[in-house]
Every structure is written in structure tokens, then in C-alpha cells.
């Protein structure tokens, strides 16, 4: 009979898991027993935080749970930050860890990797946290986690297995239960009537809409409604006349919402980093709001005239089928005005960064661009039209963790073989996870790591100056990035920050089967924000 550890791997395989991210340790040896010969690919991260961000990137691109396998204690605490980012951005993730033997838990015996309450700690961040107390508990724990990942709002889930349970004989894992087909919620007909009767409708598309582009386009065109996209929705309706690929934190975009007589919000939680980035409290309450969201709890947080619970992939086609088409009128003009105003409202520095993003998109069409918290990413989140649904995501929204882009791009590359992946980092954020470059090199993943080196935590330096605080700690010396690339056996290029120079560097890359590093060398910036 297989052990619990072997049954775990078989259970993951039966549920469609193809890749796991982790670092083996003495407390997970029994969990690794079943990996050899399972067909599941193990990616060895250099830090558990990296493993978690890899799982996040994999989940965002594939739509399937990214799985991280970590040790007891420090492995769990190290992966909590990626779990926080995944929860904030609704990214499907399953973290599986060990925990000390059952008889010792909570007793403070000084065991290796001991925490006072590991399960309770994980439960504060994870959507669910479960301990496998007996071998027969394993299959139900997996079933519950995967059912929640398939039917509820995506996010991180945690399962821990005690050391003394891992080697015990376990029942053979059965077939995973089928996910029931959800029924359509009441209110669709009323929603269609409300929206069809509006003369100036607007659509707010969040990350929950990114796998429903065709139906979103159909609804937008039927309503002649501009489609405002949050950061996690970028790439939807690229280049379409109704697209407003700009942040609802910007005044011209807010004006579009304020003038609307009906608003359809799809898969968006109305979070601060999308709707109130400047923390000015001026977001206008949408008139006659119809909301589509997978989460009942989320629907309760922001009152809507018609709340509709369900996946956008299911409800948008059903809504489209109920809408009469109308001839195009002012929707495209309203969208164009908001787009133009949003881009014109960027300060000179952010506008220059946005121009670089346009150049990157045009040089490498159809790429997945995975970003960290850095100036170019801030600019893109404010105003940038990507050309691939789900192809623009970063950690500058929601939880806002630094060190995301390098490992998350690794997960993204594994989820979409053959798709170009660009990892967009600042020199400060890159140093949080620079070691994961070796994971990309070891796995020969075709990722272009762009590191914008301005020798500073520039945004923080500006904030300290504006607060009339002495600027301290904002200029950590970056490493020699050419030497870093050489140490990872990857090609290196250096370019300036002009859009044409960055595009030329991307186009000039030689054919390669592995990662490359391009340093965008920017002069050390002044402390004053550019006008």
C-alpha cells in the first residue's frame, strides 16, 4: 500500500497537476517519495518565497492551481508573502507543507522548525487551511481544496501533513469528484433590461473577466459601452474602439463613470490600488450598478442594484444572449476621450515609461509581461494597452510585494511553453529574488529579464522628499548585472531607457533556448519627481 506521501503525489496527478514548485527538506522527504516517475515536473526554487511566486505566475497564466511544496516552519513563513499576493489578486494556489508530529503540536518542545500554531498562522492568509490528521483525511482535503479552487474566488489554499502521518499507509486515491455545473443566477433578464435601457453605459472589467474576452466584446458592442480595464484585466479588447486601458484612479476615466447612467462591473473588487491609487477618495459611486463576481462575500462588500454570482465565462455569454444589439453611437468617442485624457495626464517620467512599454509590446508581440513594483509598471497600470488577454500582470496591485516578477515569470513560462515572457523589474525589486535567475537558467526557460537600473527605490525617495523626511535607505547599490548574467550563464545586453533603444535591444537578441538579461541603464535620478 502506498504511503500518505505517495498518495499525495498520485492525488495531485489525478487532479491535473503537471508542475510543482519547491525546495526539499528533511521534513518533506516523505512527500517527495512519490514524485519520481509520477510525470509531475519539480522546479527547484532558491527560496520558498520564490517557489510561491512561481506558483502564482503559473496559476495566473494556466488558470490551474499553482502548487508549492514547502517544509515545516520557515518554509511556511517564507511562502506567506506569495500567499498574501495571491489572495489579493485572486490567483489560484495550493501550498502543501509538512508540520511536526501530532503529539508535539502546540507544546513548545523546541522541535526543529517548530511554530506555536503553524496551521493557525497559515489560516490567517490562506482561504482555507487544513491538517491531514489521519491517512484517510488526505483525499477529502485534496477534494475540498480543488473544489474551492474550481468554484469559488481563486486564491491560496493550504494543506499541512504531520511528519508522523506522511509515512503511514494510505488508501488508494479515488477519482476526483466532478465539479457540478453551476446554474444561472436569477437577475440576468433584469440586468439585460437595465443595461439595454441605458443611454451611456460603461463596463468595468477586472481580473475576473480576463478569460472571457469574446463574450465581453459581444456585450460591449451590443451596449456600445466603453470598457475600462483594471491592471489585471489589461490585454482584453486590445486596440478596440471601446477599450479604455487606463486606471479608474485617473480623473478622465472617473469622469466616464460619473457620466454613465448604468455600469456593469465584471470580476473586480473595487480595490484601492485600481480605483483610488492616489488615495484621494474621489472615486464616483457608479449609478445603477450591475455586478458579476464569483464571490458572494465580494458581492456583499459593494452594494449593487443587481448582483449576479458566477464566473464571467458563464454569465457574460448568457447576458450577451439577452441583449438586443444597438447601432454604434457615442461609445467609441467616449472611450477615445477617456484614453486620450488618461495618457495626457501622466507626468513626464511616467509618460516616458509608458512609451517604453508600447515599444516593448511592438517589438515582442503577444508576450506575457510580468512586472514588479517599479516605475514602468506603475505607468503601465495607469495607462497601457497590452495585446494579449491575461498577458499583463504584476505585484504593484493589491498586496504589493517586491521580488515578484523574476519568479512569477518562471511560473508563467512553464504554464505557456512557446510564448515569449518578459520579466520587468527595477534594480531594487530584482534584488529581492535575484537568486531565482538560476532557476530560469537551470530549466532553460526562454525569459527576457528586463532590469531597469536607476540605482534607487525611486518611488520611496520621492515619497520621503514630498513628506519632508530626510531620504534614507533609498539608494541600495545594485550588483554588476553583467557579472550576474555571466554567473548564470545567460546572455547579457545593456541599453538606455529610450523606447527605440529598448526595442532595438529586444529585436537584436540572438536565438536562444534559455533566458537572457537586458539591463536598462538609467542615470541615478534626482530626488524631485519630474514635472
XYZ file of C-alpha atoms in Angstrom, residues 63-328:
266
model
C -5.870 29.074 -14.830
C -4.991 25.931 -12.867
C -3.701 25.949 -9.284
C -0.012 26.632 -8.928
C 1.297 24.129 -6.367
C 4.114 24.877 -3.910
C 5.660 22.174 -1.721
C 7.466 23.587 1.336
C 8.970 22.449 4.605
C 7.610 22.915 8.089
C 8.186 26.209 9.906
C 10.424 28.551 7.877
C 9.152 27.115 4.607
C 5.644 28.113 5.599
C 6.580 31.559 6.895
C 8.635 32.231 3.750
C 5.716 31.369 1.469
C 3.202 33.520 3.351
C 4.135 36.629 1.343
C 3.317 34.993 -2.013
C 0.126 33.662 -0.462
C -0.793 37.225 0.505
C -0.205 38.426 -3.060
C -2.216 35.504 -4.473
C -5.092 36.247 -2.141
C -5.140 39.938 -3.041
C -5.044 39.211 -6.788
C -7.292 36.105 -6.775
C -4.565 33.812 -8.104
C -5.167 30.033 -7.716
C -2.531 28.493 -5.451
C -2.186 25.375 -3.320
C 0.577 25.279 -0.701
C 1.362 21.851 0.777
C 3.663 21.706 3.774
C 4.816 19.422 6.479
C 4.222 20.056 10.168
C 5.775 18.428 13.238
C 4.406 15.175 14.617
C 0.894 15.378 16.022
C 1.769 14.682 19.661
C 4.156 17.665 19.799
C 1.956 20.340 18.270
C 1.371 23.388 20.423
C 3.573 22.163 23.290
C 6.660 24.303 22.749
C 9.107 21.409 22.937
C 11.787 23.085 20.840
C 11.338 20.783 17.867
C 13.110 21.560 14.609
C 11.126 24.164 12.582
C 8.525 24.420 15.349
C 5.925 27.196 15.295
C 3.413 27.859 18.084
C 0.500 27.322 15.701
C 1.517 26.769 12.090
C -1.998 25.929 10.904
C -3.453 28.996 12.593
C -0.751 31.185 11.063
C -1.453 29.876 7.540
C -5.195 30.227 8.101
C -4.782 33.977 8.579
C -3.635 34.294 4.949
C -4.995 31.252 3.116
C -8.628 30.995 2.092
C -8.641 27.555 3.729
C -6.075 25.756 5.865
C -6.407 22.042 6.617
C -4.382 19.474 8.570
C -4.349 15.838 7.454
C -4.690 14.158 10.866
C -5.119 10.614 9.508
C -4.296 8.902 6.196
C -7.975 8.720 5.283
C -8.192 12.543 5.611
C -5.884 13.143 2.637
C -8.335 12.597 -0.226
C -11.085 14.724 1.366
C -8.562 17.510 1.986
C -7.499 17.475 -1.664
C -11.107 17.285 -2.845
C -12.105 20.272 -0.703
C -9.163 22.406 -1.835
C -9.612 21.676 -5.535
C -13.385 22.126 -5.319
C -12.900 25.555 -3.745
C -10.321 26.452 -6.381
C -12.682 25.419 -9.180
C -15.879 27.016 -7.948
C -15.053 29.916 -5.649
C -12.940 33.017 -5.849
C -9.384 31.875 -6.658
C -6.718 32.349 -4.046
C -4.274 30.430 -1.842
C -5.219 27.237 -0.004
C -3.013 25.335 2.443
C -2.753 21.679 3.428
C -0.288 20.520 6.076
C 0.678 16.912 6.787
C 2.313 15.921 10.114
C 5.655 14.126 9.963
C 4.265 11.041 11.658
C 1.370 10.830 9.180
C 3.461 11.098 5.989
C 4.856 7.513 6.004
C 1.641 5.792 7.102
C -0.151 3.525 4.628
C -2.916 5.376 2.841
C -5.973 4.291 0.870
C -5.507 4.440 -2.882
C -6.739 7.831 -4.098
C -10.051 7.641 -5.885
C -11.146 9.649 -8.871
C -11.665 13.307 -8.008
C -15.322 14.271 -7.851
C -16.815 16.077 -10.823
C -17.348 19.786 -10.426
C -21.086 20.442 -10.707
C -22.238 22.730 -13.495
C -23.496 25.912 -11.812
C -26.980 27.136 -12.594
C -27.512 30.655 -13.869
C -28.394 33.104 -11.089
C -31.682 34.989 -11.047
C -31.484 38.554 -12.248
C -29.936 38.064 -15.699
C -33.084 39.172 -17.512
C -33.430 42.205 -15.257
C -29.757 43.060 -15.740
C -30.151 42.879 -19.505
C -33.153 45.193 -19.389
C -31.404 47.703 -17.140
C -28.260 47.836 -19.281
C -30.109 47.871 -22.605
C -32.175 50.803 -21.391
C -29.157 52.941 -20.571
C -28.024 55.652 -22.961
C -24.459 55.999 -21.562
C -23.473 52.583 -20.160
C -19.921 51.757 -19.048
C -18.265 48.411 -18.306
C -15.641 47.930 -15.582
C -13.587 44.805 -16.300
C -11.376 43.307 -13.608
C -9.107 40.295 -13.462
C -12.116 38.009 -13.189
C -13.005 38.854 -16.813
C -9.683 38.034 -18.432
C -10.731 34.575 -19.651
C -13.975 35.849 -21.169
C -12.753 38.234 -23.861
C -15.078 37.116 -26.670
C -18.216 37.417 -24.547
C -17.035 40.715 -23.053
C -16.581 42.111 -26.558
C -20.054 40.904 -27.526
C -21.655 42.592 -24.518
C -19.674 45.812 -25.026
C -20.606 46.036 -28.692
C -24.264 45.250 -28.007
C -24.358 48.088 -25.459
C -21.953 50.422 -27.301
C -20.261 50.689 -23.900
C -16.652 51.752 -23.190
C -14.734 49.028 -21.343
C -12.481 50.295 -18.529
C -9.869 47.725 -17.512
C -8.147 47.376 -14.171
C -4.488 46.333 -14.194
C -5.309 42.619 -14.048
C -7.729 42.924 -16.985
C -5.257 44.535 -19.381
C -4.976 42.911 -22.780
C -8.720 42.499 -23.156
C -10.095 44.083 -26.343
C -6.656 45.329 -27.393
C -6.977 48.168 -29.881
C -10.776 48.009 -29.892
C -12.558 51.376 -30.253
C -14.404 50.754 -26.971
C -11.262 49.926 -24.981
C -10.198 52.169 -22.112
C -6.954 50.551 -20.988
C -6.394 53.067 -18.231
C -6.755 53.160 -14.484
C -10.063 54.153 -12.893
C -7.911 56.165 -10.476
C -7.395 58.775 -13.212
C -9.746 61.756 -13.481
C -10.669 61.332 -17.187
C -11.616 57.704 -16.582
C -13.580 58.579 -13.453
C -15.426 61.225 -15.450
C -16.552 58.500 -17.865
C -18.006 56.560 -14.918
C -19.572 59.646 -13.327
C -21.413 60.423 -16.566
C -22.689 56.857 -17.010
C -26.332 56.050 -16.366
C -25.583 52.326 -15.878
C -22.406 50.418 -15.014
C -21.636 46.721 -15.471
C -18.741 45.584 -13.228
C -17.253 42.189 -14.084
C -14.793 40.385 -11.816
C -13.485 43.430 -9.962
C -13.346 44.008 -6.228
C -13.064 47.823 -6.447
C -9.696 47.645 -4.684
C -7.762 50.759 -3.730
C -4.763 50.124 -5.994
C -7.062 50.147 -9.008
C -9.766 52.652 -8.065
C -8.046 55.012 -5.639
C -4.326 54.749 -6.314
C -3.722 58.340 -5.229
C -5.817 57.804 -2.071
C -7.927 60.882 -2.740
C -11.311 59.285 -2.037
C -12.829 60.763 -5.198
C -13.995 57.571 -6.903
C -17.608 58.254 -8.005
C -20.203 55.738 -6.852
C -21.468 54.145 -10.089
C -25.109 54.735 -10.954
C -27.353 51.688 -11.370
C -24.637 49.099 -10.808
C -24.830 45.535 -12.122
C -22.091 43.273 -10.716
C -20.824 39.885 -11.876
C -18.495 38.193 -9.419
C -17.688 34.634 -8.397
C -17.627 35.560 -4.700
C -20.810 36.038 -2.677
C -18.773 37.782 0.029
C -17.359 40.206 -2.537
C -20.822 40.980 -3.870
C -21.904 41.920 -0.337
C -18.996 44.339 0.142
C -20.132 46.775 -2.542
C -23.861 47.126 -2.930
C -25.224 46.687 -6.458
C -28.715 47.117 -7.829
C -28.388 43.680 -9.455
C -25.697 41.333 -8.091
C -25.001 38.219 -10.194
C -22.858 35.485 -8.668
C -20.893 33.285 -11.037
C -17.922 33.015 -13.382
C -17.601 35.691 -16.037
C -17.005 32.916 -18.595
C -20.519 31.626 -17.856
C -22.504 34.767 -17.143
C -21.205 37.120 -19.844
C -22.315 34.833 -22.720
C -25.696 34.415 -21.026
C -26.019 38.182 -20.660
C -24.950 38.756 -24.262
C -27.681 36.400 -25.466
C -30.259 38.562 -23.690
C -29.106 41.916 -25.068
C -30.539 43.451 -28.223
C -27.830 44.947 -30.390
C -27.777 48.692 -30.890
C -26.031 50.631 -33.655
C -22.762 52.260 -32.615
